[in-house]
Structure formats: structure tokens, C-alpha cells
Amino acid sequence: MKQQFIAAINGAEYFKKEKYILNEQISFSSFPDKFWGLGNNSPDSSVENYSFHQYYVNLHLLRHLGHHFFGGVLYEMQNVYNVKYIQGGLFDKQNIAGRNGYTVSGLGMSFTYDNRNDAFAPNKGIFAQAYFNHFDNLIGSSFNYTNVVVDIRKYLQILPKQILAFQLYSFSNIGDAIPLRSLASLGGANSMRGYYSGRYRDKQAFVFQSEYRFSIYKKLGMVIFGSSGEVGTTVNDFNLDGLKYAYGGGLRIQLTKNEKLNLRLDYGIGQGNNQGFYLQLGEAF
């Protein structure tokens, strides 16, 4: 209805005895989107429409090192073209890198600890992952910069079929020019639900979110969630006064018993006029 099109292959291959795990995402997007400018204080009224085409590849190979530890290598490629935006608007005024199209190509490494008891709907354990990805002209990138991500999750079963889940997520870019689709952002189906994906953008972002998950009847469950976070150019830009918040709830419908895969229907509410409905497979985190 909004002429938004995404074709994607998302997968995970587990090799014998899970010695190796390959995660991949390969996609093409033709997507009319929205942009509010850079920074943590962009007003709702500043929204501008733009559109783009994008080919995207993300490959992440992990090797089990023993005792729930994994070491990994990853490759990411974006080819963004046919970017259409308002001439003389926010893209030009803020000199957004990549607004005329670009390609980025990066190689990196990861380190992961994962002792969760289930990949789709864990009720106990810890997932902690840190990775960096360096994008460079030497491997075909239009921009030189480094992306560093830290993702820490904790799951607690407080009563039978009642779970508390927590996530601390940090996304940082190091470099002078960070292209449009590589900027850190807040919002979306998996982080800061209630805000449009990319409502706030800058070089760096961090988010803390929590969920209370509980069963209602047989295959039907509910969640109550809350989150807070912000974006900034440097770590020094983060402060308590700038924190954004969101909260909401949703239903869970169990689709498979063995894998505990849920269909989720969430409604999130953010500050101001920000709110959203989400229909997804699997938990937010």
C-alpha cells in the first residue's frame, strides 16, 4: 500500500555438533522511508520523505570454542542507489554522507558467549556478543569507518511460565563520514518499539529494554515491555535528560512446540506522537 518492497533471505545453519554456525542475511529493498535529521532532539515536525534501492549482504560465521564461547568472522556489504530526497532539505543542510548513493564493504570479528536454553524463546541464560566491522576503500567501500556493537541479554524465570528478559545494546561508529543506512538509530520492531525505525539517527546509540513474559492459556501468552535509549555523535552527548522512553504490551501465539517459535503482536507507545503496531515472528530479543 505504501510501495515498500523488501525481499530477504535470513537464515542460520548449524553444522555437526554446532561446531560452526553460519548466519546470513541477503536482501533487496525498494523503500520509501522517513528522515527527521541527525541528533537526539530532532522534532517530529521536521520529517521528510525519501526513497532508496539497496542490495544488502551480511555473513557471520561462528566457531564454537567450548564452554558456550564462540569466535567469529563477518562480512557486510551495502549497495545503496537511486536515492531520492528533497533538494535543499535536511539531507543537503546536514550534509548527510551517501545521499547520492554509495557502496560499503567491511570485514570484522566477533566474540560471543551464549548459554541460553533456547534460541527463539529462552527462559534462562545469558547472551553476550561484541563485534567490530571495518569498512575500507581497500575492500571496495566508498567510506572508511569502523562499526562496534555490544549486545548483552539476560533471561530469568521467576515463576513457572513467567520470565523476565533484559537487553543492553550499544551501536557505535568511529569515523568522520558515516553513510545514511549505516547510522545508529532508535526505533523499530525489535528495539524501542513505539518509535518509527530510524526516528532518531546519529553516529552512536544505546538502548536498554526489558520484558515481562507470561502465559495466559495453553499456546496464548502476553508481554509487558519498556525501554529507554538515545543517540549522539559521541559518548559525551549521552545524558539522563536526553533519554527517550517507550512502553507497551502484546500477545504471543505459539506456532511450534519444540522450537517455541511465537507469533507476536505488539503495540508500543513512545514520547510525543510516537506509537506503532508490530506483527512479527519471534521475540524482540
C-alpha positions as semicolon CSV with decimal commas, in nm:
position;residue;x (nm);y (nm);z (nm)
1;M;0,000;0,000;0,000
2;K;0,296;0,233;0,060
3;Q;0,503;0,090;-0,228
4;Q;0,752;-0,057;0,020
5;F;0,917;-0,377;-0,102
6;I;1,174;-0,599;0,070
7;A;1,284;-0,943;-0,049
8;A;1,513;-1,114;0,201
9;I;1,672;-1,444;0,288
10;N;1,751;-1,473;0,660
11;G;1,896;-1,799;0,781
12;A;2,110;-1,985;1,031
13;E;2,289;-2,310;0,950
14;Y;2,408;-2,527;1,239
15;F;2,686;-2,768;1,146
16;K;2,755;-3,102;1,316
17;K;2,758;-3,072;1,697
18;E;2,721;-2,695;1,643
19;K;3,096;-2,662;1,591
20;Y;3,020;-2,397;1,330
21;I;2,717;-2,170;1,288
22;L;2,658;-1,958;0,979
23;N;2,415;-1,667;1,000
24;E;2,325;-1,484;0,681
25;Q;2,102;-1,204;0,559
26;I;2,074;-1,129;0,189
27;S;1,817;-0,875;0,076
28;F;1,695;-0,623;-0,179
29;S;1,491;-0,319;-0,072
30;S;1,293;-0,060;-0,262
31;F;1,170;0,154;0,022
32;P;1,002;0,493;0,065
33;D;1,123;0,598;0,411
34;K;1,126;0,893;0,652
35;F;1,407;1,110;0,786
36;W;1,397;1,356;1,076
37;G;1,760;1,468;1,061
38;L;2,052;1,384;1,286
39;G;2,061;1,409;1,662
40;N;1,869;1,325;1,973
41;N;1,646;1,634;1,965
42;S;1,506;1,634;1,612
43;P;1,140;1,749;1,630
44;D;0,853;1,538;1,497
45;S;0,764;1,822;1,261
46;S;1,098;1,803;1,076
47;V;1,010;1,476;0,898
48;E;1,098;1,448;0,529
49;N;1,023;1,165;0,288
50;Y;1,293;0,994;0,085
51;S;1,335;0,666;-0,100
52;F;1,618;0,434;-0,199
53;H;1,711;0,099;-0,351
54;Q;1,951;-0,126;-0,165
55;Y;2,128;-0,458;-0,204
56;Y;2,249;-0,593;0,131
57;V;2,464;-0,891;0,232
58;N;2,562;-0,986;0,588
59;L;2,750;-1,311;0,654
60;H;2,858;-1,417;1,005
61;L;3,045;-1,744;1,062
62;L;3,094;-1,853;1,424
63;R;3,313;-2,132;1,560
64;H;3,240;-2,297;1,894
65;L;3,541;-2,256;2,122
66;G;3,398;-2,456;2,413
67;H;3,216;-2,366;2,736
68;H;2,949;-2,164;2,546
69;F;3,207;-1,933;2,384
70;F;3,219;-1,860;2,010
71;G;3,467;-1,672;1,792
72;G;3,350;-1,536;1,459
73;V;3,431;-1,356;1,136
74;L;3,182;-1,143;0,945
75;Y;3,138;-0,960;0,618
76;E;2,888;-0,684;0,538
77;M;2,810;-0,516;0,206
78;Q;2,559;-0,245;0,116
79;N;2,495;-0,104;-0,227
80;V;2,258;0,193;-0,198
81;Y;2,145;0,371;-0,515
82;N;1,860;0,568;-0,670
83;V;1,830;0,779;-0,354
84;K;1,555;1,039;-0,397
85;Y;1,516;1,319;-0,143
86;I;1,405;1,682;-0,117
87;Q;1,675;1,901;-0,270
88;G;1,788;2,168;-0,026
89;G;1,620;1,985;0,264
90;L;1,769;1,806;0,564
91;F;1,991;1,578;0,358
92;D;2,169;1,875;0,199
93;K;2,160;2,106;0,503
94;Q;2,317;1,841;0,728
95;N;2,547;1,712;0,453
96;I;2,434;1,351;0,501
97;A;2,701;1,114;0,368
98;G;2,586;0,875;0,096
99;R;2,281;1,076;-0,008
100;N;2,385;1,039;-0,374
101;G;2,436;0,662;-0,350
102;Y;2,728;0,453;-0,230
103;T;2,874;0,108;-0,163
104;V;3,023;-0,005;0,166
105;S;3,215;-0,327;0,222
106;G;3,354;-0,436;0,558
107;L;3,528;-0,725;0,734
108;G;3,522;-0,788;1,107
109;M;3,545;-1,024;1,402
110;S;3,309;-1,121;1,683
111;F;3,321;-1,277;2,028
112;T;3,007;-1,440;2,174
113;Y;2,902;-1,610;2,496
114;D;2,568;-1,791;2,480
115;N;2,430;-2,031;2,742
116;R;2,060;-1,972;2,672
117;N;1,844;-2,284;2,683
118;D;1,654;-2,191;2,366
119;A;1,733;-1,972;2,065
120;F;1,375;-1,849;2,000
121;A;1,221;-1,812;2,346
122;P;1,475;-1,865;2,625
123;N;1,366;-1,864;2,988
124;K;1,713;-1,868;3,141
125;G;2,070;-1,787;3,049
126;I;2,286;-1,510;2,910
127;F;2,366;-1,399;2,556
128;A;2,659;-1,156;2,525
129;Q;2,811;-1,058;2,192
130;A;3,062;-0,794;2,084
131;Y;3,181;-0,739;1,729
132;F;3,359;-0,484;1,516
133;N;3,343;-0,438;1,141
134;H;3,588;-0,220;0,948
135;F;3,482;-0,068;0,616
136;D;3,767;0,037;0,388
137;N;3,840;0,152;0,032
138;L;4,080;-0,142;0,002
139;I;3,787;-0,387;0,000
140;G;3,555;-0,182;-0,219
141;S;3,397;0,061;0,029
142;S;3,309;0,420;-0,062
143;F;3,366;0,524;0,302
144;N;3,623;0,436;0,567
145;Y;3,484;0,379;0,917
146;T;3,454;0,116;1,191
147;N;3,133;-0,016;1,344
148;V;3,136;-0,156;1,702
149;V;2,832;-0,334;1,851
150;V;2,778;-0,473;2,202
151;D;2,463;-0,678;2,275
152;I;2,401;-0,824;2,624
153;R;2,082;-1,014;2,716
154;K;1,973;-1,183;3,040
155;Y;1,674;-1,415;3,097
156;L;1,524;-1,510;3,434
157;Q;1,237;-1,747;3,509
158;I;1,078;-1,601;3,821
159;L;0,778;-1,839;3,830
160;P;0,657;-2,124;3,607
161;K;0,581;-1,975;3,261
162;Q;0,677;-1,626;3,382
163;I;1,000;-1,475;3,250
164;L;1,189;-1,150;3,288
165;A;1,412;-1,056;2,993
166;F;1,665;-0,771;2,977
167;Q;1,880;-0,628;2,698
168;L;2,158;-0,368;2,690
169;Y;2,253;-0,271;2,334
170;S;2,520;-0,031;2,210
171;F;2,587;0,063;1,845
172;S;2,886;0,288;1,770
173;N;3,050;0,420;1,455
174;I;3,408;0,550;1,451
175;G;3,495;0,772;1,156
176;D;3,436;1,114;1,004
177;A;3,168;1,027;0,747
178;I;2,907;0,759;0,823
179;P;2,674;0,683;0,528
180;L;2,299;0,715;0,561
181;R;2,199;0,350;0,604
182;S;2,487;0,277;0,845
183;L;2,397;0,542;1,102
184;A;2,297;0,430;1,451
185;S;1,922;0,461;1,506
186;L;1,637;0,418;1,753
187;G;1,301;0,257;1,684
188;G;1,157;-0,045;1,508
189;A;1,011;-0,386;1,579
190;N;1,299;-0,512;1,795
191;S;1,424;-0,203;1,977
192;M;1,240;0,096;2,127
193;R;0,903;-0,025;2,000
194;G;0,672;0,275;1,970
195;Y;0,914;0,474;1,754
196;Y;0,940;0,454;1,377
197;S;1,255;0,265;1,275
198;G;1,518;0,535;1,237
199;R;1,315;0,805;1,414
200;Y;1,641;0,924;1,575
201;R;1,976;0,882;1,397
202;D;2,338;0,970;1,470
203;K;2,682;0,809;1,491
204;Q;2,610;0,626;1,817
205;A;2,312;0,482;2,002
206;F;2,240;0,281;2,312
207;V;1,921;0,113;2,432
208;F;1,813;-0,066;2,748
209;Q;1,491;-0,266;2,735
210;S;1,308;-0,521;2,946
211;E;1,010;-0,753;2,910
212;Y;0,781;-0,946;3,142
213;R;0,657;-1,253;2,954
214;F;0,385;-1,479;3,091
215;S;0,145;-1,749;2,976
216;I;-0,233;-1,693;2,971
217;Y;-0,380;-2,017;2,842
218;K;-0,213;-2,305;2,660
219;K;-0,050;-2,153;2,347
220;L;-0,151;-1,796;2,429
221;G;0,074;-1,557;2,620
222;M;0,128;-1,188;2,689
223;V;0,417;-0,948;2,741
224;I;0,462;-0,609;2,903
225;F;0,771;-0,416;2,791
226;G;0,956;-0,092;2,844
227;S;1,270;0,066;2,701
228;S;1,487;0,375;2,709
229;G;1,772;0,500;2,493
230;E;1,924;0,785;2,298
231;V;2,156;0,873;2,010
232;G;2,457;1,103;1,992
233;T;2,764;1,196;1,793
234;T;2,999;1,095;2,077
235;V;2,963;0,921;2,414
236;N;2,981;1,263;2,581
237;D;2,647;1,352;2,422
238;F;2,462;1,092;2,630
239;N;2,292;1,221;2,945
240;L;1,986;1,141;3,156
241;D;1,796;1,446;3,032
242;G;1,817;1,320;2,674
243;L;1,680;0,971;2,737
244;K;1,384;0,866;2,524
245;Y;1,140;0,610;2,661
246;A;0,880;0,372;2,524
247;Y;0,645;0,114;2,671
248;G;0,369;-0,122;2,565
249;G;0,235;-0,475;2,559
250;G;0,139;-0,755;2,330
251;L;0,009;-1,104;2,266
252;R;0,207;-1,421;2,191
253;I;0,073;-1,717;1,994
254;Q;0,290;-2,028;2,000
255;L;0,329;-2,167;1,648
256;T;0,556;-2,465;1,721
257;K;0,601;-2,655;2,044
258;N;0,953;-2,793;2,009
259;E;1,120;-2,472;1,886
260;K;0,893;-2,242;2,093
261;L;0,851;-2,006;1,798
262;N;0,592;-1,737;1,869
263;L;0,385;-1,504;1,656
264;R;0,395;-1,169;1,832
265;L;0,155;-0,878;1,815
266;D;0,290;-0,573;1,998
267;Y;0,175;-0,216;2,044
268;G;0,434;0,037;2,162
269;I;0,398;0,396;2,277
270;G;0,681;0,649;2,279
271;Q;0,709;1,014;2,369
272;G;0,508;1,274;2,181
273;N;0,306;1,134;1,892
274;N;0,521;0,823;1,850
275;Q;0,345;0,487;1,857
276;G;0,330;0,172;1,649
277;F;0,185;-0,176;1,596
278;Y;0,413;-0,470;1,521
279;L;0,335;-0,813;1,378
280;Q;0,644;-1,037;1,378
281;L;0,778;-1,389;1,415
282;G;0,993;-1,449;1,722
283;E;1,066;-1,236;2,025
284;A;1,210;-0,885;2,003
285;F;1,527;-1,006;2,178
